[in-house]
Every structure is written in C-alpha cells, then in structure tokens.
CSV table of C-alpha atoms and ligand atoms in Angstrom, one decimal:
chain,number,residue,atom,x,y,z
A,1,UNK,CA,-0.7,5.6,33.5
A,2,UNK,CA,1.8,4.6,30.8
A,3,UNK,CA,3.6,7.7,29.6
A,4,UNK,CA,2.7,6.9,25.8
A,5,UNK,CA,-0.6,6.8,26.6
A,6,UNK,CA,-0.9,10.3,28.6
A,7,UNK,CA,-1.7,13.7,26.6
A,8,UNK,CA,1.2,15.9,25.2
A,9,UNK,CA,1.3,19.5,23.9
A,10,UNK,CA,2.9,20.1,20.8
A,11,UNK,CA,3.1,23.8,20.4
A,12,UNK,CA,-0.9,24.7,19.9
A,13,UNK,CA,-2.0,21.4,19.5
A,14,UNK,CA,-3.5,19.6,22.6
A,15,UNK,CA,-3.0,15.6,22.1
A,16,UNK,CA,-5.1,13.2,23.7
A,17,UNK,CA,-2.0,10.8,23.9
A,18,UNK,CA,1.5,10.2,22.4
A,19,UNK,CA,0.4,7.9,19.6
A,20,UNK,CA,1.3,9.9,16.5
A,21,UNK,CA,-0.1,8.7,12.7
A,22,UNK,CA,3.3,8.8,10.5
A,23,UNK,CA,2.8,10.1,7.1
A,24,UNK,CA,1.5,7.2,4.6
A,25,UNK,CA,1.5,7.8,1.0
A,26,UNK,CA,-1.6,6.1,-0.1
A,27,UNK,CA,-2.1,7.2,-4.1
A,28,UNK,CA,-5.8,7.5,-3.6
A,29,UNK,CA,-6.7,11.3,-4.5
A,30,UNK,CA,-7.5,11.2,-8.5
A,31,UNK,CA,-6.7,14.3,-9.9
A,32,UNK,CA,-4.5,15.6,-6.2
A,33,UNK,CA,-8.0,16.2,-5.0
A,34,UNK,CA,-9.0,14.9,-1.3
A,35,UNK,CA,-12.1,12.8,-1.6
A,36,UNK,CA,-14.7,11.0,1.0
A,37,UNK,CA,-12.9,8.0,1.1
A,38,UNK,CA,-9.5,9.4,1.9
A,39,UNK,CA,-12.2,11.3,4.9
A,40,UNK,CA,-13.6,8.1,5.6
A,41,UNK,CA,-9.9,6.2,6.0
A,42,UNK,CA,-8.7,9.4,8.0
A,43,UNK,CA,-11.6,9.6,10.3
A,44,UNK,CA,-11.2,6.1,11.4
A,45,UNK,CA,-7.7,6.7,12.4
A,46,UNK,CA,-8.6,10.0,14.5
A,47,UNK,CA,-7.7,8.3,18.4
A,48,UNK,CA,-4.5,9.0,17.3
A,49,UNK,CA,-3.3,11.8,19.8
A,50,UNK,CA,-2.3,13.6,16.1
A,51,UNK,CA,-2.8,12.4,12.5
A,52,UNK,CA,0.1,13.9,10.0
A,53,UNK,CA,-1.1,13.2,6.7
A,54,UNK,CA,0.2,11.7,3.6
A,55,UNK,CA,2.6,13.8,1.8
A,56,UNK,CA,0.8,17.1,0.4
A,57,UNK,CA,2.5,18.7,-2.8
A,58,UNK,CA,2.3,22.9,-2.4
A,59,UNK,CA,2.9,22.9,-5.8
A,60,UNK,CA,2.6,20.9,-9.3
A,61,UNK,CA,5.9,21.7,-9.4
A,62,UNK,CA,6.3,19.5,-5.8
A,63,UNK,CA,4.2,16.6,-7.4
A,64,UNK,CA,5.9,13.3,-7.4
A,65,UNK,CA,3.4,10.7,-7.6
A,66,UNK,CA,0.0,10.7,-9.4
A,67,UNK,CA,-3.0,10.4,-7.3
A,68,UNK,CA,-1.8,11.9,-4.5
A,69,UNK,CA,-3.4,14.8,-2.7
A,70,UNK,CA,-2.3,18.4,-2.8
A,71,UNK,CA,-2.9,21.7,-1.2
A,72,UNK,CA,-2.8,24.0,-4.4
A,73,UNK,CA,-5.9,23.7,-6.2
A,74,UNK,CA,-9.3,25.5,-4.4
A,75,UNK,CA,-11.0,22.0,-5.3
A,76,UNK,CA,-8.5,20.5,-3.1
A,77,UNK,CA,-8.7,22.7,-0.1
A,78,UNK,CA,-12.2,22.0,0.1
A,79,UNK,CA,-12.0,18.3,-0.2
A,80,UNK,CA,-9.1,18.8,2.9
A,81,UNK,CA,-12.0,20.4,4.5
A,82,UNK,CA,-14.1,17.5,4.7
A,83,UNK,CA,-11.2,15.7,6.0
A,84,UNK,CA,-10.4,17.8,8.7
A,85,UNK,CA,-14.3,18.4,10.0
A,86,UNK,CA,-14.5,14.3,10.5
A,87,UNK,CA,-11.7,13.7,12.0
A,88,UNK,CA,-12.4,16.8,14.2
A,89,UNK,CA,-15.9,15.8,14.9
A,90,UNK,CA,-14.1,12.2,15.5
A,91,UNK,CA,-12.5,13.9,18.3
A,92,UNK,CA,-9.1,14.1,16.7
A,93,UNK,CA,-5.9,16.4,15.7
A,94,UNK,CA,-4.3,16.5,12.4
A,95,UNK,CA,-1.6,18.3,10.2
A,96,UNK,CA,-1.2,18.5,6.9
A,97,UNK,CA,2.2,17.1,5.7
A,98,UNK,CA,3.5,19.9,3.0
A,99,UNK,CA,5.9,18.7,0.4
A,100,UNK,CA,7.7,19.3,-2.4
A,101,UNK,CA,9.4,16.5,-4.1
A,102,UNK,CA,12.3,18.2,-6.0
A,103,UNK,CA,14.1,15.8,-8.6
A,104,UNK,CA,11.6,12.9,-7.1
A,105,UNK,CA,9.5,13.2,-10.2
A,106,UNK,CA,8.9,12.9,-13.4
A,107,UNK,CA,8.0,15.3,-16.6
A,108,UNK,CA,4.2,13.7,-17.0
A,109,UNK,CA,3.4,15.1,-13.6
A,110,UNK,CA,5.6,18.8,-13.8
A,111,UNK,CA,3.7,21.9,-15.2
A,112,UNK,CA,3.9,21.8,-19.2
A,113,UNK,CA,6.0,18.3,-19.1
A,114,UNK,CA,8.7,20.3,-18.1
A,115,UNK,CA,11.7,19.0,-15.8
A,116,UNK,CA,11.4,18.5,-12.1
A,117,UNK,CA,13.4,21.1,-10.2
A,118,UNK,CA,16.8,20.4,-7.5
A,119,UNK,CA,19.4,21.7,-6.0
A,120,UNK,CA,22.0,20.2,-8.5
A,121,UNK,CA,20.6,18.5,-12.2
A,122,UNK,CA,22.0,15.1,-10.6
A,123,UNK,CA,19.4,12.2,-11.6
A,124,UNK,CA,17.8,9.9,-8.6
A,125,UNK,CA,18.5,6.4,-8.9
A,126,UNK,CA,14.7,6.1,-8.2
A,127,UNK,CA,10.9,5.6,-9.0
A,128,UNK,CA,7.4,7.2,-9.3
A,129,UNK,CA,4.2,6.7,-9.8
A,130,UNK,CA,2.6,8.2,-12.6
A,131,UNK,CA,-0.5,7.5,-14.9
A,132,UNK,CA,-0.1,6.3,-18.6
A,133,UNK,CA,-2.2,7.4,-20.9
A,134,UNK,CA,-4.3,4.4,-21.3
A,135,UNK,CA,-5.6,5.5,-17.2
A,136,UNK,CA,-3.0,2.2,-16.0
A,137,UNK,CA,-0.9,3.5,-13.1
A,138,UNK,CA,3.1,2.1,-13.3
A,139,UNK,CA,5.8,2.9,-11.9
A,140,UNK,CA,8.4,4.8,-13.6
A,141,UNK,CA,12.0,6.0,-13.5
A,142,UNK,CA,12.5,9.6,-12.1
A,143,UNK,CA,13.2,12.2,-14.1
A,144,UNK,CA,16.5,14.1,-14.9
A,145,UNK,CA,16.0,17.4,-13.1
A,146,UNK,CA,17.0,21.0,-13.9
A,147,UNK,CA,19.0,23.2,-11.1
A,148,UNK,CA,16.7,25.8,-9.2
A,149,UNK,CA,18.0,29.1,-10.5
A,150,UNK,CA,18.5,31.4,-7.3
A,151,UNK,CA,15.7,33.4,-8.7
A,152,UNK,CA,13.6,30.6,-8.0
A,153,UNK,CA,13.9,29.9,-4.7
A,154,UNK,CA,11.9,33.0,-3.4
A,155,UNK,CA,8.7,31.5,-5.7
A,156,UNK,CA,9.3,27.8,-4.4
A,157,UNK,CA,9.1,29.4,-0.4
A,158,UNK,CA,5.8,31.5,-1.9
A,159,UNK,CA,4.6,28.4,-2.7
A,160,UNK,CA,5.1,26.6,1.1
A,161,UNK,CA,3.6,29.7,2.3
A,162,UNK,CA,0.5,29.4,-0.1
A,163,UNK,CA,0.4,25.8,0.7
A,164,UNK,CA,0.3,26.6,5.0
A,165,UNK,CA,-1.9,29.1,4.6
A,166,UNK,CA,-4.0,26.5,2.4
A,167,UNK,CA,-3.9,23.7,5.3
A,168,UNK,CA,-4.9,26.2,7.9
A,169,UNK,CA,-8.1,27.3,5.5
A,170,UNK,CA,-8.2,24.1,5.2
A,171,UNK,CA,-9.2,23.1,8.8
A,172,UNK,CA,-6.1,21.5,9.8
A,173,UNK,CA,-4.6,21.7,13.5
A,174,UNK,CA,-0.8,22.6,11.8
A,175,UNK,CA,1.8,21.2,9.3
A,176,UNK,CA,4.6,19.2,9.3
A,177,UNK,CA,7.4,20.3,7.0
A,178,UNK,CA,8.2,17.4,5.0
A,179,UNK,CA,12.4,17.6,5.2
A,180,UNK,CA,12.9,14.1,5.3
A,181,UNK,CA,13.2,10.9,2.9
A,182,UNK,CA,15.3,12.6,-0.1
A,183,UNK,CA,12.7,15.0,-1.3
A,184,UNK,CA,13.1,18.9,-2.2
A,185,UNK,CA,14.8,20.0,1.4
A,186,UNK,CA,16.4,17.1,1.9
A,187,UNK,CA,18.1,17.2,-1.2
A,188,UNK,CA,19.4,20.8,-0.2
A,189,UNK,CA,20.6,19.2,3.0
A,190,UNK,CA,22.9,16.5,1.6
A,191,UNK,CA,26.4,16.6,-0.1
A,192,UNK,CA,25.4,13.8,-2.5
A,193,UNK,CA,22.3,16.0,-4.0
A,194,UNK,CA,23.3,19.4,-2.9
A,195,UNK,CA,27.0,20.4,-5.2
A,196,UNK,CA,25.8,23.8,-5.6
A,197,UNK,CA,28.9,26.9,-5.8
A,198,UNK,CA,26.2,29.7,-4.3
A,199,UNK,CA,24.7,30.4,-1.0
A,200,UNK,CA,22.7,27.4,-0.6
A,201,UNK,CA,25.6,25.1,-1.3
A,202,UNK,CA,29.0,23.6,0.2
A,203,UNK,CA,29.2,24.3,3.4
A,204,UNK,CA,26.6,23.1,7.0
A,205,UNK,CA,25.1,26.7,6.7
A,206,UNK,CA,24.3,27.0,3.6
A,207,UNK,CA,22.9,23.6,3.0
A,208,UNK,CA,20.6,24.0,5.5
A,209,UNK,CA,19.7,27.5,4.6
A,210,UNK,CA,16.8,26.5,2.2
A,211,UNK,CA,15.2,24.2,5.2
A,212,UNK,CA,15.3,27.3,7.4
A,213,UNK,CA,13.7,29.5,5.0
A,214,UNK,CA,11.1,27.0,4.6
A,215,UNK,CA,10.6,27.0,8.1
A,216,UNK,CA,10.5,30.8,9.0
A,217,UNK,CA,8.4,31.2,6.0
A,218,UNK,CA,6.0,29.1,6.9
A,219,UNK,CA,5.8,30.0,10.7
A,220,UNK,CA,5.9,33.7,9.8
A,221,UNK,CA,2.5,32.5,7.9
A,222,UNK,CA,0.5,30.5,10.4
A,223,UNK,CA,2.6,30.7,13.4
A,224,UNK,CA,5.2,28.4,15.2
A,225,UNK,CA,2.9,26.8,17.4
A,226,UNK,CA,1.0,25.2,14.6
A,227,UNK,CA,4.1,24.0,13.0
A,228,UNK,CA,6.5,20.8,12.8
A,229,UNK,CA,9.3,19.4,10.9
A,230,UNK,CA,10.1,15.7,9.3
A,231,UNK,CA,13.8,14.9,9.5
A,232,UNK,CA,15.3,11.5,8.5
A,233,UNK,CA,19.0,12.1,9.0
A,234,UNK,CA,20.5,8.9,7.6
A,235,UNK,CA,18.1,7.5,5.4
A,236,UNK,CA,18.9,6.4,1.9
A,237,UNK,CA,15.1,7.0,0.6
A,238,UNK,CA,15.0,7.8,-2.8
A,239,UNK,CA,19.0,7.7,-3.5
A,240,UNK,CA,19.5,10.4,-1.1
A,241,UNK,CA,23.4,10.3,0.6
A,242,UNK,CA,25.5,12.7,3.3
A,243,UNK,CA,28.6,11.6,3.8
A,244,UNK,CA,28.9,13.2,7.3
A,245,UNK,CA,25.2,13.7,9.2
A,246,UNK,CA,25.7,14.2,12.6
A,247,UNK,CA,27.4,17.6,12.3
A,248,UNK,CA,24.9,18.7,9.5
A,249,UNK,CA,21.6,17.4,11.5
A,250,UNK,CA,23.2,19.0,15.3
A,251,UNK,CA,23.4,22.3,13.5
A,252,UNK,CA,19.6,22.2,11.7
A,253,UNK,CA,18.8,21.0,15.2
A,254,UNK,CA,20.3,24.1,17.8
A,255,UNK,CA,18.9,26.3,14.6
A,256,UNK,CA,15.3,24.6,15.0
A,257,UNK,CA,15.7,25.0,19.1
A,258,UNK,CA,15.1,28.5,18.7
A,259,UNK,CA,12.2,28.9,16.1
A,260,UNK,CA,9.6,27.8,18.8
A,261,UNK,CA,8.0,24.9,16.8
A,262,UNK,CA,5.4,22.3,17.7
A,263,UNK,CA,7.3,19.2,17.3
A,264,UNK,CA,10.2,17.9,15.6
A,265,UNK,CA,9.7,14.4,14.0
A,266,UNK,CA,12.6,12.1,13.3
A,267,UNK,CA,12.7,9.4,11.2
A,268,UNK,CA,15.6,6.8,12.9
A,269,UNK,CA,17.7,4.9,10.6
A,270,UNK,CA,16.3,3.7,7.4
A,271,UNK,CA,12.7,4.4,6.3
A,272,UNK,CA,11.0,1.4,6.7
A,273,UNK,CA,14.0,-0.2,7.4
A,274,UNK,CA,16.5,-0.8,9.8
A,275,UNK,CA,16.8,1.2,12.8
A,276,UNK,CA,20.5,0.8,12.8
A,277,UNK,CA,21.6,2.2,9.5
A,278,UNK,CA,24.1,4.2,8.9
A,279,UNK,CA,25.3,7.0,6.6
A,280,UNK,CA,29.0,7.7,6.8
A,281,UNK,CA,31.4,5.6,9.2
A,282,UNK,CA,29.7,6.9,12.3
A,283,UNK,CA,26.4,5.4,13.9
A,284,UNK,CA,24.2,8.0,14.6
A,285,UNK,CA,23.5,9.6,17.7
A,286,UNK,CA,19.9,10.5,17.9
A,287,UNK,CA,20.0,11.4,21.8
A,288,UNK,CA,23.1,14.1,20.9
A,289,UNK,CA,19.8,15.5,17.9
A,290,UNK,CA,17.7,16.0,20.4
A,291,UNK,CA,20.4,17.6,22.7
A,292,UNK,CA,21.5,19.9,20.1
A,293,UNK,CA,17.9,20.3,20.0
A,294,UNK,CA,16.9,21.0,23.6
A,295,UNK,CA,20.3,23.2,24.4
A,296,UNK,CA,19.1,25.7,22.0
A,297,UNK,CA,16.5,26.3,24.2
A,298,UNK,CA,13.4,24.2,21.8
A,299,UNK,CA,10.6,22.8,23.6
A,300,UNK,CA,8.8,21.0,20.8
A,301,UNK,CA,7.5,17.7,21.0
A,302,UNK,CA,10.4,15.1,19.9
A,303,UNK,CA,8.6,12.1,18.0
A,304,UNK,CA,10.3,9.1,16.8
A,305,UNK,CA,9.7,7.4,14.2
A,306,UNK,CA,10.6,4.0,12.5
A,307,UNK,CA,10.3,0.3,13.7
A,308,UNK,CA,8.5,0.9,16.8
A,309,UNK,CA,6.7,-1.4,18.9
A,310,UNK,CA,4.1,-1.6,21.9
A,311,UNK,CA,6.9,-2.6,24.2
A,312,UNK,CA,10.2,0.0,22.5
A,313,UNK,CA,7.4,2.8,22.1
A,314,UNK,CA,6.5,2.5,25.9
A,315,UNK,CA,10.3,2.5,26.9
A,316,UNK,CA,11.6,5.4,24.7
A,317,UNK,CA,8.4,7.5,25.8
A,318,UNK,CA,8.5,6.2,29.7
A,319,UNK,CA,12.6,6.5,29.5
A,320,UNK,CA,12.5,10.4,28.7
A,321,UNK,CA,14.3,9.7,25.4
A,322,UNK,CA,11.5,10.8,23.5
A,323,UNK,CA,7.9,12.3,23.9
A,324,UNK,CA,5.7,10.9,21.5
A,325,UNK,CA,6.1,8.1,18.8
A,326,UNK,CA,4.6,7.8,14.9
A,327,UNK,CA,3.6,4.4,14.2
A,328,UNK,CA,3.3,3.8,10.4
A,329,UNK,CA,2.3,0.4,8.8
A,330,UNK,CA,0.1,-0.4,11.8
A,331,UNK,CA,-1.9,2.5,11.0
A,332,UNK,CA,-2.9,1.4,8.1
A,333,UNK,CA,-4.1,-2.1,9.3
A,334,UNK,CA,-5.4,-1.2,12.4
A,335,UNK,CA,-7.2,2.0,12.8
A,336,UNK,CA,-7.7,1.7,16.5
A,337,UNK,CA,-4.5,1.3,16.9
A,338,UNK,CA,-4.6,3.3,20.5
A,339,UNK,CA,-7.2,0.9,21.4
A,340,UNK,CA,-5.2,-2.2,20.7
A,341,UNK,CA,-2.0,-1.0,22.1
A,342,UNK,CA,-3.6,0.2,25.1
A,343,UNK,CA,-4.8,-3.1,25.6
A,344,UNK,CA,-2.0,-5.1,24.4
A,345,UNK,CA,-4.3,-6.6,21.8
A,346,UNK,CA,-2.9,-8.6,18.7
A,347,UNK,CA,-2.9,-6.5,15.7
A,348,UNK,CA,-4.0,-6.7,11.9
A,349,UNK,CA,-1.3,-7.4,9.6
A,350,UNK,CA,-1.1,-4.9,6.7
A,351,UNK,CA,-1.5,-6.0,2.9
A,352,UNK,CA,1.4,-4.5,1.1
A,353,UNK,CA,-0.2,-5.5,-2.1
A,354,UNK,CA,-3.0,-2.7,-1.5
A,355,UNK,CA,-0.5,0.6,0.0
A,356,UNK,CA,-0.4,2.2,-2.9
A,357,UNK,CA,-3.6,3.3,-5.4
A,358,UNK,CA,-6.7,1.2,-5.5
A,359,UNK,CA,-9.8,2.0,-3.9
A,360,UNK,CA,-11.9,0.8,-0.2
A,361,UNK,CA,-10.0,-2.9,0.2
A,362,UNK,CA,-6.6,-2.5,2.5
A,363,UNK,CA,-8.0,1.1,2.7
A,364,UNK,CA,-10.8,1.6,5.0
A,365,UNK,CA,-11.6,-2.6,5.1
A,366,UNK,CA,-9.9,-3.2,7.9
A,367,UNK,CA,-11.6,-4.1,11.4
A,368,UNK,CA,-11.8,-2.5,14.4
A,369,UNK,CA,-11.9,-4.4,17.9
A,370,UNK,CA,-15.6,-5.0,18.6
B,401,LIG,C1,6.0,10.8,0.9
B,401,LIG,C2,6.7,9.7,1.0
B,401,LIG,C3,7.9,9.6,1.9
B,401,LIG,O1,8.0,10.5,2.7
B,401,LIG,O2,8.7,8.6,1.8
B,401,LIG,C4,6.4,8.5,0.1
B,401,LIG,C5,6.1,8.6,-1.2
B,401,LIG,C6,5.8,7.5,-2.0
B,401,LIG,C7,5.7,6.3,-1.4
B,401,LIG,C8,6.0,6.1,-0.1
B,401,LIG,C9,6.4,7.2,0.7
C-alpha cells in the first residue's frame, strides 16, 4: 500500500492513515461557542487519519477573530463535546488547536477593551475580524499591543494549561500547540516581534523559552503523548519576521526531541503560499529541522504542511522525508478527501468567497463522491 495511505502513531493517537486536516479558521462559532454545524462540518471530515481544529483561543485574552471557537467558557467545552463524540462515532481522531493570538487582535475582542498583549508593544502590519456594533462582521486593523509584564507570563501558561485540560474534558484525542503563523509564541520566537532586555528576550534560548514553557506546561497537564506542536519557521503571516531561522528553529527542534511529543507539524515556506520562501538570505533547510529533531532522540510524527498534492504528498511520505502530510484548502471542499485521493479522483474546488463567517453554503455544502 502507498505509505500516505497506511496508519501512523503519533504519540497516543492511533491514525487510520497519514492524511492530516490542517488547521482552518472558519469564523463560524457565534459568541466562541462550538455549535452543531461546526459538528456537522467536522464530522464529515473524520476519514482523515487526525482532524487538528481551527485555532482555539485559551483565553479572551488569546482571542483574535470574532466568531471563532474557544476553550475557555464551560458553554464552549460542552459544544467541543459534541464535536468530538461525532467525529468519534465517525470513526475519527482529532485535536484541539490551542492558541493565543498575542498582538493579533484588537481592543473590541480583549477583556474590558483593553490592549492585546506581546512580547514587545510593536504594532502588526495586519488584520482581524471583529463584529461592529450594528452585528456586520469587517475586517479591521490590529491593534497596538501592550508588553507582557514578566509577572504575566506565569497566568498566560495557567491559561494553556486550563485550555489542555479543557480539550481533554472536552473529548479530544490531544492538542496541537499553535506556535506558528505570527501569533503569541511565535512572536516570542522572532527578532522582529521579540526586542525584549529580560529572560525571554535577545538571545536563541531565551526566545524560545516561552514556547518551551508552553509545551512542558501543557504536557505536564495531559501528557506528551497527547500533545503536538505547529511551527512555521519562515512564514511572513501576520507581519511576523526572523532574520536568521535555521539556527533559532534547529535549537526549538533538538529541545522538542526530547519532550516525547506526538507530532511536530511544520508549516513549509509561506502560509498558503509559496513553498520556497524565504526569511533571511538562506533557503531553509527543512530536512536539517527534522534532523535536529530526530538527533535529539524525538520520535513524533513529522507532518508537513503547505502546497501539497496527491503526487508530492505520496513522494515526501513514501521518500522517508516526512510521515504524515496536512492538507488544508482541500479539506474544506472535499470532505472525503482520503477517498478521492486514494482513488486519484478529481477534486472540488474551494469557494474563497465563503472561508471565513457565513453559515451551511462552502461549509458543509459540499459533495461527497457517491
Ligand atoms: C489561525 C490562523 C492561522 O494559523 O493562520 C488563521 C486565522 C485567521 C484566518 C486564517 C488563519
């Protein structure tokens, strides 16, 4: 059998196949509560050998974009629940994506109007989604944050270990830590967010210091097994910049290879865009990552991420370069996805005019194969 299409383990999690569901922000939870659609659209989607969900705030505080779903309120957790018993009873795996969005944000959507939070107050050239007060959604210019005080950080890692704890309540398989695409960790990562004069600032170690918190706070909490990590070492998403990544992301890699986790997930190049970008003068070496990676002794599933096809996934899975790949966009538009590649069938094309808010159309409209 094609490799992509054989089972995997990733830590604790059995997976039917190496077809992963990437994370999709969808705007479709009213008030950040999961609702039977957002089960509905999930549960169609559940031959995926693991669902990661849509970005999951642990916090108002971590709350970038109205509408979407969070992990914080009770009312939440149960709606999650539905979510995870039908794509359970669908036969499938899934993980809750937790996230905090740092300066990606804006004051309408942080507790009492107040600032969003960073590593440094430097302002994202960047956008959200937030609700006006006539109900319209628009987009809107990110905020100017505030800097984290150091007092703060120890409540910010309460609140991922609240929010794991939640997802595991919750019924879900594990989380991914979201450390990618410019939000809160990311922005700790990176010289162009992260100008900080204290422990979590200047040099490789501390940078990453806040990531690895993260992480052995939240596998201290529901264990390594059940828990994986988003990285997206050169993208520009949401004005996010490091001068010099492959040093920064080898070290957060040989410091992951010994933590034990379920998967590492890596977005390659550009999000949603090309696979060849480039931060710094350097081209990125993804096979030296998962080196870095493997040498420190981690045996997590490595899933790429990012421009994928039928044909690339089946090389980079069959080729050893990677174990499993997340397919994004064609998700969305083809919910049997492991059907149709399986069979080499022609798939739906997504409607970008429906990704984002909206209800049941370019949601959970679109066909199966008979
Ligand atoms: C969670 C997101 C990410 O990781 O980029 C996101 C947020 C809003 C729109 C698209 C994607």
């Amino acid at each position: 059998m094609t490799k992509l299409f054989e089972p995997a383990q990733a830590g604790d999690i059995a997976l039917a196949n190496r077809i992963v569901m990437a994370p999709l922000t969808r705007n479709r939870s009213p008030g950040a509560i999961p609702n039977n659609l957002n089960a509905a659209y999930y549960e169609q989607r559940a031959s995926a050998g693991l669902i990661v969900t849509e970005g999951t705030p642990v916090s108002q505080q971590g709350q970038g974009y109205a509408d979407v779903p969070g992990l914080y309120k009770q009312e939440a957790i149960d709606g999650w629940k539905a979510v995870t018993d039908s794509v359970h009873k669908a036969g499938g795996k899934i993980v809750a994506q937790i996230w905090h969005v740092g300066r990606i944000s804006h004051t309408s959507l942080q507790p009492h109007g107040g600032q969003p939070v960073a590593p440094s107050p430097i302002k994202a050239n960047s956008k959200t989604y937030i609700i006006n007060d006539d109900g319209t959604g628009s987009f809107a210019e990110t905020s100017e944050p505030r800097e984290i005080s150091l007092q703060e950080i120890p409540v910010i890692l309460e609140d991922y270990r609240t929010g794991a704890r939640a997802a595991i309540d919750a019924g879900f398989d594990g989380v991914e830590i979201h450390a990618a695409n410019g939000y809160l960790i990311d922005q700790f990562l990176k010289s162009g967010t992260n100008q900080r004069t204290d422990a979590y600032g200047g040099s490789i170690e501390n940078r990453a210091r806040f990531l690895l918190e993260v992480v052995d706070t939240v596998t201290k909490e529901i264990g390594a097994g059940r828990t994986g990590i988003r990285l997206s070492p050169v993208t520009p998403a949401n004005d996010i910049f490091e001068a010099d990544p492959q040093p920064l992301f080898d070290y957060v890699a040989s410091e992951l290879g010994g933590r034990g986790l379920a998967f590492v997930h890596v977005i390659e190049g550009a999000t949603g865009g090309p696979r060849d970008f480039k931060q710094g003068d350097k081209p990125f070496d993804y096979d030296a990552l998962k080196a870095a990676y493997t040498n420190a002794g981690g045996k997590g599933l490595w899933i790429a991420n990012n421009g994928y096809d039928r044909d690339s996934a089946i090389a980079a899975t069959e080729s050893g370069k990677v174990d499993a790949v997340a397919f994004g966009k064609a998700f969305i538009s083809n919910p049997d996805l492991v059907h149709r590649l399986k069979e080499n069938a022609a798939l739906n094309e997504p409607n970008q005019q429906t990704f984002y808010g909206g209800g049941a159309e370019g949601y959970t409209d679109y066909p199966a194969l008979g």
